[in-house]
Each structure stands twice: as C-alpha cells, then as structure tokens.
Amino acid sequence: MKIKAIALNTFREAIRDRVLYLLLFFALASLLFSRLLALLTVGDRVKIVTDVGLAAISLFGALMAILMGTGLVFKEIDKKTIYTLLSKPIHRHQFLLGKYFGLVLTLFVMLFLMTVIFFVIYFLHALKIEWSMLIALFYIFLELCLITAVALFFSCFSTPILSSIFSLAFYLIGHLSWGLETLFKKMSPGIGKVTARILYTFLPDLENFNFKTEIVHHLPIPPQILFFSTIYGISYTVFVLFLAVLVFRKRDFI
Amino acid sequence: MATALRIDNLHKSFKTGFLLQKKTILKGISLHVDQGEIFGYLGPNGAGKTTTIKCVMGLIFPEDGDIKLFDLPHLSLKAKERVGFLPENPYFYDYLTASEFLRFYSQLFVIPELEKEKRIEDILQLVDMKKARNLQLRKFSRGMLQRIGLAQALLNNPDIVILDEPLGGLDPLGRKEIRDILVRLREEGKTVFLSSHILQDIEMICDRVAIIVNGEIVNQGYLQELISERILFTEIIISGLGKSDLEELGESLSTPGGKILLKIHDEKKINSVFRLIQDRGGKIHSLTPRTETLEDLFVGMVKKK
Ligand SMILES: Nc1ncnc2c1ncn2[C@@H]1O[C@H](COP(=O)(O)OP(=O)(O)O)[C@@H](O)[C@H]1O
Ligand SMILES: [Mg+2]
C-alpha cells in the first residue's frame, strides 16, 4: 500500500520529465527511419524493419531506464523531499521499492507506446501483424527491469552522472560478455579458462534477453531457453535490488 | 510526567574534505522532552541542532547514543506513526498541488480511507491554506511552503511535532501565525519540539529549553529557572542634574531632551541617587530594574565557549 503510493507518485513525476520525451522522440524517429531504410534497400525489407525497430526499442528503452533510474532517487535526496518522506512510518526499503516499481511502470508505458508505433509501421510495411514479436518485446522489458534496478543501485551511493556511466557500462558489458562464454568454451583447461568462466558467471549476460534474431528469421525458440532467461532476469534483478537496499538502509541523508 | 522524546549521550561526526577528516558535530547530547510541553532547542547557527533532529528522525545514524520516542525505539514504525516532522527550509514535490501532496502523504499512514479527505480538509483549514489547495507547490511562497510543511507534519494527528527552525525566513506576521498554531497544538495536548537560533521566538512560547553550543548542551531547564530573577542593573532617567554630579554613582549617558540615563549596578547606590535628586531639585522620569533575559544567558554561554 505504502509502496504503491510512492510508486504512483514516482510515475507521476517521471512522466513529466522532458528527457523521457526526448528519448521517445528519438526512438520514434529511428522507427520511421527503419521504414525509410527498408524502402531504399533490396532484400527482405520486412526483416530490416523488424531488426532496426526492435533494436531501437531496446536501446532507447535502456537509455530511459538509466536516465530515469539514476535521476529520480538523487533528485529526491538533492531537493530534500526525502526528509519528510522517510520521517513517515515507512521503511527505507519500501521507499526504494516504491521508486523502483514507479520506474518500471513508467518504462512499461513507454515500451507500450513504442510498441504500438512499431506495430503500425510494421503493418504498413508487411500488411500483417507478427504477434511473435511480443516475445522479443517481453524480454526487452525484462532487461529494462534489470537495468532499472542497476541504475537505482548505483544512484544509492553516487551522483547521477557517475551512476549513468556505471549503468551504461553494465549495459555494454552485458551485451558483450557472451564473447567470454565462447572464449572459455574454446580455451584449453587452465587458469585462463577458470578466470574467464568466473568472470562470465558474475558479469551480466544481457544477450539472454535478446531474441531479435530468432524472431526476425522465424527460428524456433526452445521453451527451456525462454524459461531460463525469465528466471535469470528475475533473480538478477532481485539480487541487485537487494544490494541497493543494503546500501540505502545505512546511508546518511545530509 | 511521561517522556515524549529522550536523547541519551548522542554522538555524531561527519567526514569532510578531500582527506575525509573526522569532524565531531555532536559531543554527547542528552535531553528529554515531557509530554504536553513546548520544548525549545536553542543554539547559534552551526551548533548542531539540525544534526540532532536528523538523528531523531532517522535520516542519519549517530555513532553512539540512544533515542527514544514515547519509550519506543525511534526508528520503529510504531514510534513514527506518532511523530510529525517539519525540516529546515522545507521543499516539496513542486509538480503536485497542495491537496495532491497531502493526499499522497496521507497514504503513508494508517488512516481509514473515509477519514482521509476530512483530515486533509481540517488541516488545510488549520494552516489557512484552503484557497491554495489547487495551486502547484512550485508557485508557493516561503511562508506558504512553511504552512503546507506544517500541514504534512500534522496529517497523522501526531503526539509530538518536531520542527526545525519553523519560524526561519518568515515575516513577523507569518511568525505569529505559526506560533499561534504551535500554542494551539499544546492546548490539544500535543508535544512540540522546535529548534531556533532566534531567542524571542522561543522565549514567547516555550516551557522548557535546552541550549546547545558547539555540539554540547550547556544548559537545560524551565525558562524561569534558567533566567534568574536577579537584578543586573537599574536604569534611571533623570533631568535637572549635570552629568558630572553622577559620576561616582554609575555610568551615565545623555539622552535627547537634556535627560540623563543612569545605569546603576550597585543596588545600594540607588538611595544615594534619590537623595541627590531631592537635594538638587532634579526629576526622575523612569526607573527600570533590568533582570537577566534569555538573550543574556545565551550570549554568556556562547562567549564562555
Ligand atoms: N554533511 C556535513 N558534512 C560536514 N559537516 C557538516 C555537515 N552537515 C553539517 N555540518 C556541520 O555541522 C555543524 C552543525 O550543523 P547543523 O546541525 O546544521 O547546525 P544548526 O542546525 O544548529 O545550525 C556545522 O558546523 C556544519 O558545518
Ligand atoms: Mg539548522
């Protein structure tokens, strides 16, 4: 109940942020651009629209998650609205979770808007709707939930700019770390292999949420992979939120 | 009488600067506030008032010491349900209107749904903000923010209200209005704890005070007891005498209109002054014994430090 009140207020605050609309604008521009690109190329135009469209939604969604996630808690501390809020009978973790769910709600709405536009553009092109794309979009949403948690975690102890850089690094590493997996599988046993393996275990692998290729090329996705990605996303998010609460609980607000 | 707030041996330091040097701000603060009184927490700027209050509200964690609200641990939700807090220079979500803001905060308490709207109405009435209810907080003046801040502190009908410099930055009329509200809260049986560096504010409404200087409590008690009734000096305004006649009796000062202001520190000399005036045919315009004020006490304490 208290978490819900804070979440709704966070949502109300977030949807007034101009940065959000700037990113939304760029996302829509990219979607339109994908159509233009498709018209100019030979080959499978529908694939290009799908590919560029999903990539744009994923990228701009992540940027929204990072900028909102790192900004909103900091603002609350910076403007000292947190003083009265935390003096109310709420636990600090309730405040943090309220912020988190408010952000997730905001991202859900933004993702929904982008999806609607994307489907319209896709329909104009293919004259049909490919519902299987909702699977890819669902996993993009899971990824955004994780990135929001990471952004929130960093903003619990550093400034928005630093937190944004850290979160962006998390995003990039997360999309490149699968290389490590390939690497350690090819390496001969030894110290190097163990290191690569340990690194891979702890570094995020955001490619687990990437089903663009499968959707674009109509490849079958085994259900156990979908199941694994869901569990991976939820447990990673819960873990990061838990760390954020640990840091936030002991923090001085000065 | 039951204790509303008890602070025992509170220590807090901050790490400052590039080298993170430790700077001790609170050096063992102890005080207790009885239920139903207005308690003044008095001290010059930078003494540690805000730091103490932040510890009480659980915004920062002291290194040492114990804080109890109504004999409950101060961080327990049960204790927080009974507290209202107004920070120094309050600032609130500027995109909300006054009533949206109060509605949001009311959801953080256990208040029956049906009662919420009525509670908000009553409080808007109490702080005289009914006209501004649909105005966004960004358009609020300093005084209006202070009043809406007081409103959010009173939403849960708290047993103790903790206010950090509630009269700061207000004009005399605004100050009087807030003071009146605080006195009304005491009449309702609530406990009020307020900090201030302005003596007049505290002197006018407080039952008891604690004086903090440089992170230490230097004095604490009932106002009447802290300020002795001892007469410091007597001021007499006289005319018809020359300044030179009065030299031995005390400090004299010429005032406009040919009068002389005589400041006598030794009570025994007052009679000699009377005699002198009778002999010379002078005139007494006024005689004022000056007792110690909170200001004297305060200045004395700060000087001693
Ligand atoms: N975050 C901080 N870091 C370092 N020093 C601080 C911090 N906050 C306050 N101080 C210092 O602590 C002292 C007490 O501050 P404060 O409690 O705000 O005083 P008051 O409210 O009585 O004016 C001041 O000397 C101030 O400079
Ligand atoms: Mg202060």
Coordinates of C-alpha atoms and ligand atoms in Angstrom, one line a residue:
Chain A
M1 CA 0.0 0.0 0.0
K2 CA 2.7 2.4 1.0
I3 CA 5.0 1.1 -1.8
K4 CA 2.1 1.7 -4.2
A5 CA 1.6 5.3 -3.1
I6 CA 5.3 6.0 -3.6
A7 CA 5.3 4.1 -6.9
L8 CA 2.4 6.1 -8.3
N9 CA 4.0 9.4 -7.2
T10 CA 7.2 8.3 -8.9
F11 CA 5.3 7.5 -12.0
R12 CA 3.6 10.9 -11.9
E13 CA 7.0 12.6 -11.5
A14 CA 8.7 10.5 -14.2
I15 CA 6.1 11.1 -16.9
R16 CA 6.7 14.8 -16.5
D17 CA 10.3 14.5 -17.3
R18 CA 11.3 16.1 -20.6
V19 CA 14.2 13.8 -21.1
L20 CA 11.8 10.9 -21.4
Y21 CA 10.0 12.6 -24.3
L22 CA 13.3 13.4 -26.0
L23 CA 14.3 9.8 -25.9
L24 CA 10.8 8.8 -27.0
F25 CA 11.1 11.1 -29.9
F26 CA 14.4 9.6 -31.0
A27 CA 13.0 6.2 -30.7
L28 CA 10.1 7.1 -32.9
A29 CA 12.4 8.8 -35.4
S30 CA 14.5 5.6 -35.5
L31 CA 11.4 3.5 -36.2
L32 CA 10.4 5.8 -39.0
F33 CA 14.0 5.6 -40.2
S34 CA 13.8 1.8 -40.3
R35 CA 10.9 2.1 -42.8
L36 CA 12.9 4.6 -44.9
L37 CA 15.9 2.3 -44.8
A38 CA 13.7 -0.7 -45.8
L39 CA 12.3 1.2 -48.8
L40 CA 15.8 2.1 -50.0
T41 CA 17.3 -1.4 -49.8
V42 CA 16.8 -4.5 -51.8
G43 CA 16.4 -7.8 -50.0
D44 CA 14.0 -8.7 -47.2
R45 CA 12.5 -5.3 -46.2
V46 CA 10.3 -6.7 -43.5
K47 CA 13.3 -8.2 -41.8
I48 CA 15.0 -4.8 -41.8
V49 CA 12.0 -3.1 -40.2
T50 CA 11.8 -5.7 -37.6
D51 CA 15.5 -5.7 -36.8
V52 CA 16.0 -2.0 -36.6
G53 CA 12.7 -1.5 -34.9
L54 CA 13.4 -4.0 -32.1
A55 CA 17.0 -2.7 -31.7
A56 CA 15.7 0.9 -31.4
I57 CA 13.1 0.0 -28.8
S58 CA 15.7 -1.9 -26.8
L59 CA 18.4 0.8 -26.9
F60 CA 16.1 3.8 -26.2
G61 CA 14.3 1.8 -23.5
A62 CA 17.6 1.1 -21.8
L63 CA 18.6 4.8 -22.0
M64 CA 15.3 5.8 -20.5
A65 CA 15.8 3.2 -17.7
I66 CA 19.3 4.5 -17.0
L67 CA 18.5 8.2 -17.0
M68 CA 15.3 7.9 -15.0
G69 CA 16.7 5.3 -12.6
T70 CA 19.8 7.4 -11.8
G71 CA 18.0 10.7 -11.7
L72 CA 14.9 10.1 -9.6
V73 CA 16.4 9.0 -6.3
F74 CA 19.2 11.5 -6.5
K75 CA 16.6 14.3 -7.1
E76 CA 14.7 13.2 -4.0
I77 CA 17.9 13.5 -1.9
D78 CA 19.1 16.6 -3.6
K79 CA 15.9 18.5 -3.2
K80 CA 15.4 17.1 0.3
T81 CA 11.9 15.8 -0.3
I82 CA 13.2 12.6 1.1
Y83 CA 13.5 14.2 4.6
T84 CA 9.8 14.3 5.1
L85 CA 9.1 11.1 3.2
L86 CA 11.4 9.0 5.3
S87 CA 10.1 10.6 8.5
K88 CA 6.8 8.9 7.8
P89 CA 6.2 5.4 9.1
I90 CA 7.8 3.7 6.1
H91 CA 10.9 1.5 5.9
R92 CA 13.7 2.7 3.7
H93 CA 13.4 -0.4 1.5
Q94 CA 9.7 0.5 1.0
F95 CA 10.8 3.9 -0.4
L96 CA 13.4 2.2 -2.7
L97 CA 10.9 -0.4 -3.9
G98 CA 8.3 2.3 -4.4
K99 CA 10.7 4.2 -6.6
Y100 CA 11.6 1.0 -8.5
F101 CA 8.1 0.0 -9.3
G102 CA 7.2 3.5 -10.3
L103 CA 10.1 3.5 -12.7
V104 CA 9.1 0.1 -14.0
L105 CA 5.5 1.3 -14.6
T106 CA 6.9 4.3 -16.5
L107 CA 9.0 2.1 -18.7
F108 CA 6.1 -0.2 -19.3
V109 CA 4.0 2.7 -20.5
M110 CA 6.9 3.9 -22.7
L111 CA 7.5 0.5 -24.1
F112 CA 3.8 0.1 -24.8
L113 CA 3.8 3.4 -26.8
M114 CA 6.9 2.4 -28.8
T115 CA 5.4 -1.0 -29.5
V116 CA 2.2 0.5 -30.8
I117 CA 4.0 2.8 -33.2
F118 CA 6.3 -0.1 -34.2
F119 CA 3.4 -2.3 -35.0
V120 CA 1.7 0.4 -37.0
I121 CA 4.9 0.9 -39.1
Y122 CA 5.3 -2.9 -39.4
F123 CA 1.7 -3.2 -40.5
L124 CA 2.2 -0.5 -43.2
H125 CA 5.0 -2.5 -44.5
A126 CA 4.0 -6.1 -44.2
L127 CA 0.2 -5.6 -44.1
K128 CA 0.0 -8.0 -41.2
I129 CA 1.0 -8.1 -37.5
E130 CA 3.6 -10.5 -36.4
W131 CA 2.5 -11.4 -32.8
S132 CA 5.5 -13.5 -32.1
M133 CA 7.4 -10.2 -31.8
L134 CA 5.7 -9.8 -28.4
I135 CA 8.0 -12.5 -27.1
A136 CA 11.1 -10.4 -28.0
L137 CA 9.4 -7.3 -26.5
F138 CA 8.6 -9.1 -23.3
Y139 CA 12.3 -10.0 -22.9
I140 CA 13.3 -6.4 -23.7
F141 CA 11.0 -5.4 -20.9
L142 CA 12.7 -7.9 -18.5
E143 CA 16.0 -6.4 -19.5
L144 CA 14.8 -2.9 -18.8
C145 CA 13.6 -4.1 -15.3
L146 CA 17.1 -5.3 -14.6
I147 CA 18.8 -2.2 -15.9
T148 CA 16.5 0.0 -13.8
A149 CA 17.5 -2.0 -10.7
V150 CA 21.2 -1.5 -11.6
A151 CA 20.7 2.3 -12.2
L152 CA 18.9 2.5 -8.9
F153 CA 21.6 0.6 -7.1
F154 CA 24.3 3.0 -8.4
S155 CA 22.3 6.1 -7.6
C156 CA 22.1 4.9 -3.9
F157 CA 25.7 6.0 -3.4
S158 CA 26.9 8.1 -6.3
T159 CA 25.9 11.1 -8.4
P160 CA 23.6 10.9 -11.5
I161 CA 26.5 11.3 -13.9
L162 CA 28.7 8.6 -12.4
S163 CA 25.7 6.3 -11.9
S164 CA 24.8 6.8 -15.6
I165 CA 28.3 5.9 -16.7
F166 CA 28.3 2.8 -14.5
S167 CA 24.9 1.7 -15.7
L168 CA 25.8 2.3 -19.3
A169 CA 29.0 0.2 -18.7
F170 CA 26.8 -2.5 -17.2
Y171 CA 24.6 -2.4 -20.3
L172 CA 27.6 -2.6 -22.7
I173 CA 29.4 -5.3 -20.8
G174 CA 26.1 -7.2 -20.5
H175 CA 25.8 -7.2 -24.3
L176 CA 29.4 -8.2 -25.0
S177 CA 30.0 -10.7 -22.2
W178 CA 28.7 -13.6 -24.2
G179 CA 32.0 -13.4 -26.0
L180 CA 33.6 -14.6 -22.8
E181 CA 31.4 -17.7 -22.8
T182 CA 32.5 -18.5 -26.3
L183 CA 36.1 -17.8 -25.2
F184 CA 36.2 -20.1 -22.2
K185 CA 34.4 -22.9 -24.1
K186 CA 37.2 -22.8 -26.7
M187 CA 40.1 -22.5 -24.2
S188 CA 42.1 -25.4 -23.0
P189 CA 41.8 -26.2 -19.3
G190 CA 43.9 -24.0 -17.1
I191 CA 44.0 -20.7 -15.1
G192 CA 42.8 -18.7 -18.1
K193 CA 39.8 -20.8 -18.6
V194 CA 38.8 -20.7 -14.9
T195 CA 39.2 -16.9 -14.9
A196 CA 37.1 -16.5 -18.0
R197 CA 34.5 -18.8 -16.5
I198 CA 34.3 -16.9 -13.2
L199 CA 34.1 -13.6 -14.9
Y200 CA 31.3 -14.8 -17.1
T201 CA 29.4 -16.1 -14.1
F202 CA 29.4 -12.8 -12.4
L203 CA 29.2 -10.4 -15.3
P204 CA 25.7 -9.9 -16.6
D205 CA 24.8 -11.5 -19.9
L206 CA 22.1 -9.4 -21.3
E207 CA 22.1 -11.3 -24.6
N208 CA 20.0 -13.8 -22.6
F209 CA 17.2 -11.3 -23.3
N210 CA 17.9 -10.9 -27.0
F211 CA 15.5 -12.8 -29.2
K212 CA 15.6 -10.4 -32.1
T213 CA 17.5 -12.8 -34.5
E214 CA 15.2 -15.7 -33.7
I215 CA 12.1 -13.5 -34.3
V216 CA 13.5 -11.9 -37.5
H217 CA 14.4 -15.2 -39.0
H218 CA 11.4 -17.1 -37.7
L219 CA 13.6 -19.5 -35.9
P220 CA 12.1 -21.7 -33.2
I221 CA 12.9 -20.8 -29.6
P222 CA 13.1 -23.8 -27.2
P223 CA 10.9 -23.2 -24.2
Q224 CA 13.6 -24.1 -21.8
I225 CA 15.7 -21.1 -23.1
L226 CA 12.7 -18.8 -22.6
F227 CA 12.3 -20.2 -19.1
F228 CA 16.0 -19.8 -18.3
S229 CA 16.0 -16.2 -19.5
T230 CA 13.0 -15.4 -17.4
I231 CA 14.5 -16.9 -14.2
Y232 CA 17.8 -15.3 -15.0
G233 CA 16.2 -11.9 -15.4
I234 CA 14.1 -12.1 -12.3
S235 CA 16.8 -13.4 -10.0
Y236 CA 19.4 -11.0 -11.2
T237 CA 17.0 -8.1 -10.7
V238 CA 16.1 -9.3 -7.2
F239 CA 19.7 -9.7 -6.3
V240 CA 20.6 -6.1 -7.5
L241 CA 17.6 -4.6 -5.7
F242 CA 18.7 -6.5 -2.6
L243 CA 22.2 -4.9 -2.8
A244 CA 20.6 -1.5 -3.4
V245 CA 18.5 -1.9 -0.2
L246 CA 21.6 -2.9 1.8
V247 CA 23.4 0.3 0.7
F248 CA 20.4 2.5 1.1
R249 CA 19.5 1.3 4.5
K250 CA 22.7 2.5 6.2
R251 CA 23.0 5.8 4.3
D252 CA 23.1 9.2 5.9
F253 CA 21.0 11.8 4.3
I254 CA 22.9 15.0 4.8
Chain B
M1 CA 5.0 13.2 33.5
A2 CA 5.6 10.8 30.7
T3 CA 8.5 11.5 28.4
A4 CA 7.8 12.1 24.7
L5 CA 11.4 12.3 23.5
R6 CA 14.6 11.2 25.3
I7 CA 18.0 11.6 23.8
D8 CA 20.9 10.0 25.6
N9 CA 24.6 10.7 25.0
L10 CA 24.3 11.3 21.3
H11 CA 27.5 11.4 19.3
K12 CA 27.8 12.2 15.6
S13 CA 30.7 13.1 13.4
F14 CA 31.0 13.8 9.7
K15 CA 33.8 13.0 7.3
T16 CA 34.7 16.2 5.5
G17 CA 37.1 17.4 2.9
F18 CA 39.4 15.6 0.5
L19 CA 41.1 13.6 3.2
L20 CA 37.9 12.6 4.9
Q21 CA 38.9 14.1 8.2
K22 CA 36.6 13.4 11.0
K23 CA 34.7 16.4 12.3
T24 CA 32.8 15.8 15.5
I25 CA 29.5 17.7 15.4
L26 CA 27.6 16.3 18.4
K27 CA 29.6 15.6 21.5
G28 CA 27.2 13.7 23.8
I29 CA 23.8 15.4 23.6
S30 CA 21.3 14.4 26.3
L31 CA 17.9 15.9 26.7
H32 CA 14.3 14.8 27.4
V33 CA 11.1 16.4 26.4
D34 CA 8.0 15.8 28.5
Q35 CA 4.6 15.2 27.0
G36 CA 2.4 18.2 26.5
E37 CA 5.1 20.9 26.6
I38 CA 6.7 23.1 24.0
F39 CA 10.4 22.5 24.1
G40 CA 12.8 24.9 22.6
Y41 CA 16.1 23.7 21.2
L42 CA 18.2 26.8 21.1
G43 CA 21.6 27.5 19.8
P44 CA 23.6 29.6 17.3
N45 CA 23.9 28.7 13.7
G46 CA 26.1 25.6 13.2
A47 CA 25.7 24.4 16.8
G48 CA 24.3 21.0 15.7
K49 CA 20.5 21.5 16.0
T50 CA 19.7 20.2 12.6
T51 CA 22.1 17.3 13.0
T52 CA 20.4 16.3 16.3
I53 CA 17.0 16.4 14.7
K54 CA 18.1 14.4 11.7
C55 CA 19.3 11.7 14.1
V56 CA 16.0 11.7 15.8
M57 CA 14.1 11.4 12.5
G58 CA 16.4 8.5 11.4
L59 CA 17.8 10.4 8.4
I60 CA 21.3 10.0 9.7
F61 CA 22.8 7.4 12.1
P62 CA 24.7 8.5 15.2
E63 CA 27.9 6.8 16.2
D64 CA 26.8 6.5 19.7
G65 CA 23.8 7.2 21.9
D66 CA 20.2 6.3 22.3
I67 CA 17.0 7.9 21.1
K68 CA 13.5 7.0 22.4
L69 CA 10.2 8.4 21.3
F70 CA 7.5 7.6 23.8
D71 CA 9.8 4.9 25.2
L72 CA 9.9 3.2 21.8
P73 CA 13.0 2.9 19.6
H74 CA 12.9 6.0 17.4
L75 CA 13.1 4.0 14.2
S76 CA 10.2 1.7 14.8
L77 CA 7.2 2.4 12.7
K78 CA 5.1 2.4 15.9
A79 CA 7.0 5.5 17.0
K80 CA 7.0 7.1 13.6
E81 CA 3.2 6.8 13.5
R82 CA 3.1 9.3 16.4
V83 CA 5.5 11.8 15.0
G84 CA 5.2 14.8 12.7
F85 CA 8.3 16.4 11.2
L86 CA 8.9 19.7 9.5
P87 CA 12.5 20.1 8.2
E88 CA 14.5 23.3 7.9
N89 CA 13.7 25.3 4.7
P90 CA 11.2 22.6 3.6
Y91 CA 10.8 21.8 -0.1
F92 CA 8.3 19.5 -1.6
Y93 CA 7.3 17.9 -4.9
D94 CA 6.8 21.1 -6.9
Y95 CA 4.7 19.4 -9.6
L96 CA 1.9 18.5 -7.1
T97 CA -0.8 20.7 -5.9
A98 CA -1.3 21.2 -2.2
S99 CA -4.1 18.7 -1.9
E100 CA -2.5 16.1 -4.2
F101 CA 0.6 16.4 -2.0
L102 CA -1.3 15.9 1.3
R103 CA -3.3 13.0 -0.3
F104 CA 0.0 11.3 -1.3
Y105 CA 1.5 11.7 2.2
S106 CA -1.8 10.6 3.9
Q107 CA -1.3 7.2 2.1
L108 CA 1.8 6.6 4.0
F109 CA -0.1 6.4 7.3
V110 CA -2.7 4.0 8.6
I111 CA -5.6 6.4 8.2
P112 CA -9.1 5.0 7.4
E113 CA -9.9 5.8 3.8
L114 CA -13.1 7.6 4.7
E115 CA -11.3 9.8 7.2
K116 CA -8.5 10.9 4.9
E117 CA -10.4 13.6 3.0
K118 CA -11.8 15.1 6.1
R119 CA -8.4 15.1 7.8
I120 CA -6.9 16.9 4.8
E121 CA -9.8 19.5 4.9
D122 CA -9.3 20.1 8.6
I123 CA -5.6 20.6 8.3
L124 CA -5.8 22.9 5.3
Q125 CA -8.2 24.9 7.5
L126 CA -5.9 24.9 10.4
V127 CA -2.9 26.2 8.4
D128 CA -5.2 28.5 6.5
M129 CA -4.3 27.1 3.1
K130 CA -7.8 26.3 1.8
K131 CA -7.6 28.8 -1.0
A132 CA -4.3 27.5 -2.3
R133 CA -5.3 23.8 -2.3
N134 CA -5.3 23.5 -6.1
L135 CA -2.2 25.5 -6.6
Q136 CA 1.0 23.7 -7.6
L137 CA 3.7 23.8 -4.9
R138 CA 6.2 25.4 -7.3
K139 CA 4.1 28.6 -7.1
F140 CA 4.2 28.7 -3.3
S141 CA 5.9 31.5 -1.3
R142 CA 8.2 30.8 1.6
G143 CA 5.5 31.3 4.1
M144 CA 3.1 29.1 2.2
L145 CA 5.6 26.3 2.0
Q146 CA 6.2 26.5 5.7
R147 CA 2.5 26.2 6.3
I148 CA 2.0 23.3 3.9
G149 CA 5.0 21.8 5.6
L150 CA 3.3 22.1 8.9
A151 CA 0.2 20.6 7.4
Q152 CA 2.1 17.5 6.2
A153 CA 3.6 17.2 9.7
L154 CA 0.1 17.2 11.3
L155 CA -1.5 14.8 8.8
N156 CA -1.3 11.8 11.2
N157 CA -2.6 13.7 14.2
P158 CA 0.8 13.2 15.8
D159 CA 1.5 13.2 19.6
I160 CA 4.8 15.0 19.1
V161 CA 5.7 17.5 16.4
I162 CA 9.4 18.1 15.7
L163 CA 10.1 21.3 13.8
D164 CA 13.5 22.6 12.6
E165 CA 13.6 26.4 12.6
P166 CA 9.9 26.6 11.8
L167 CA 9.9 30.4 12.1
G168 CA 13.0 31.0 10.0
G169 CA 12.6 33.2 7.0
L170 CA 9.1 34.4 7.8
D171 CA 7.9 37.9 8.3
P172 CA 6.6 38.9 11.7
L173 CA 3.0 38.2 10.8
G174 CA 3.9 34.8 9.5
R175 CA 5.9 34.1 12.6
K176 CA 3.0 35.0 14.8
E177 CA 0.6 32.7 12.9
I178 CA 2.9 29.7 13.2
R179 CA 3.4 30.5 16.9
D180 CA -0.3 30.6 17.4
I181 CA -0.7 27.2 15.8
L182 CA 2.0 25.7 18.0
V183 CA 0.4 27.1 21.1
R184 CA -2.9 25.6 19.9
L185 CA -1.2 22.2 19.4
R186 CA -0.1 22.4 23.0
E187 CA -3.6 23.1 24.1
E188 CA -4.7 20.0 22.3
G189 CA -2.2 18.1 24.5
K190 CA 0.4 17.6 21.8
T191 CA 4.1 17.9 22.5
V192 CA 6.1 20.4 20.4
F193 CA 9.9 20.3 19.9
L194 CA 11.3 23.2 17.9
S195 CA 14.7 24.4 17.2
S196 CA 15.6 28.1 16.7
H197 CA 18.5 30.5 16.8
I198 CA 16.2 33.4 17.4
L199 CA 15.6 33.9 21.1
Q200 CA 12.4 35.9 21.0
D201 CA 10.6 33.1 19.3
I202 CA 11.5 30.6 21.9
E203 CA 11.1 32.9 24.8
M204 CA 7.5 33.7 23.8
I205 CA 6.1 30.2 23.7
C206 CA 8.4 27.6 25.2
D207 CA 8.0 25.9 28.5
R208 CA 11.5 24.4 28.7
V209 CA 14.6 24.9 26.7
A210 CA 17.9 23.3 26.0
I211 CA 20.8 25.4 24.8
I212 CA 23.3 23.8 22.5
V213 CA 26.6 25.4 21.7
N214 CA 29.2 23.7 19.6
G215 CA 27.7 20.3 19.8
E216 CA 27.2 20.3 23.6
I217 CA 24.2 21.1 25.8
V218 CA 25.3 23.9 28.0
N219 CA 22.0 24.4 29.9
Q220 CA 18.6 22.9 30.1
G221 CA 15.5 23.5 32.1
Y222 CA 12.5 25.7 32.7
L223 CA 12.8 29.1 31.3
Q224 CA 12.0 30.8 34.6
E225 CA 14.7 28.8 36.3
L226 CA 17.4 29.4 33.7
I227 CA 16.8 33.1 33.8
S228 CA 17.5 34.2 37.3
E229 CA 15.3 36.9 38.8
R230 CA 18.5 38.7 39.9
I231 CA 18.5 42.3 39.0
L232 CA 21.5 43.0 36.8
F233 CA 21.3 46.8 36.9
T234 CA 18.8 49.6 37.2
E235 CA 18.2 52.2 34.7
I236 CA 17.1 55.6 35.9
I237 CA 16.2 58.5 33.6
I238 CA 16.8 61.8 35.3
S239 CA 16.7 65.5 34.4
G240 CA 17.8 68.7 36.1
L241 CA 21.2 67.4 37.1
G242 CA 24.6 67.6 35.5
K243 CA 26.5 64.6 34.2
S244 CA 29.4 65.4 36.4
D245 CA 27.3 65.1 39.6
L246 CA 26.5 61.5 38.8
E247 CA 30.0 60.3 38.0
E248 CA 30.5 58.3 41.2
L249 CA 27.2 56.6 41.1
G250 CA 27.2 54.7 37.8
E251 CA 27.5 55.0 34.1
S252 CA 25.6 58.0 32.7
L253 CA 24.6 58.8 29.2
S254 CA 23.0 62.0 27.8
T255 CA 19.7 61.3 26.0
P256 CA 17.9 63.7 23.7
G257 CA 15.9 66.4 25.5
G258 CA 18.6 67.1 28.1
K259 CA 17.8 63.9 30.1
I260 CA 20.4 61.6 31.5
L261 CA 20.2 57.8 31.5
L262 CA 22.0 56.4 34.5
K263 CA 22.9 52.8 34.8
I264 CA 23.4 51.6 38.3
H265 CA 25.0 48.2 39.1
D266 CA 25.1 48.5 42.8
E267 CA 21.6 48.5 44.4
K268 CA 22.8 50.3 47.5
K269 CA 23.6 53.4 45.4
I270 CA 20.0 53.8 44.3
N271 CA 19.1 55.6 47.5
S272 CA 22.0 58.0 47.2
V273 CA 20.8 58.9 43.8
F274 CA 17.3 59.6 45.2
R275 CA 18.8 61.8 47.9
L276 CA 21.0 63.7 45.4
I277 CA 18.0 64.4 43.2
Q278 CA 15.9 65.6 46.1
D279 CA 18.7 67.9 47.2
R280 CA 19.3 69.4 43.8
G281 CA 15.6 69.6 42.8
G282 CA 16.0 67.2 39.9
K283 CA 13.4 65.0 38.4
I284 CA 13.0 61.2 37.9
H285 CA 11.3 60.2 34.6
S286 CA 11.6 56.5 34.9
L287 CA 13.2 53.7 36.8
T288 CA 13.6 50.2 35.3
P289 CA 15.3 47.3 37.0
R290 CA 16.7 45.0 34.3
T291 CA 16.7 41.3 35.1
E292 CA 18.5 38.7 33.1
T293 CA 17.0 37.7 29.8
L294 CA 17.4 34.5 27.8
E295 CA 19.5 36.6 25.4
D296 CA 21.9 37.5 28.2
L297 CA 22.1 33.8 29.2
F298 CA 22.6 32.8 25.6
V299 CA 25.3 35.4 24.8
G300 CA 27.0 34.4 28.1
M301 CA 27.0 30.7 27.2
V302 CA 28.3 31.3 23.7
K303 CA 31.0 33.6 25.0
K304 CA 32.2 31.1 27.6
K305 CA 32.7 28.6 24.8
Ligands
LIG1 N1 27.3 17.0 5.8 C1 28.1 17.6 6.6 N2 29.4 17.4 6.5 C2 30.2 18.1 7.3 N3 29.9 19.0 8.2 C3 28.6 19.2 8.3 C4 27.6 18.6 7.5 N4 26.4 19.0 7.9 C5 26.6 19.9 8.9 N5 27.9 20.0 9.1 C6 28.5 20.9 10.2 O1 27.9 20.5 11.4 C7 27.7 21.6 12.2 C8 26.3 21.7 12.7 O2 25.4 21.8 11.7 P1 23.8 21.9 11.9 O3 23.4 20.7 12.7 O4 23.2 22.1 10.6 O5 23.7 23.2 12.8 P2 22.4 24.1 13.2 O6 21.2 23.4 12.6 O7 22.5 24.2 14.6 O8 22.6 25.5 12.5 C9 28.0 22.8 11.4 O9 29.3 23.3 11.8 C10 28.1 22.3 10.0 O10 29.1 23.0 9.3
MG2 MG 19.9 24.1 11.3

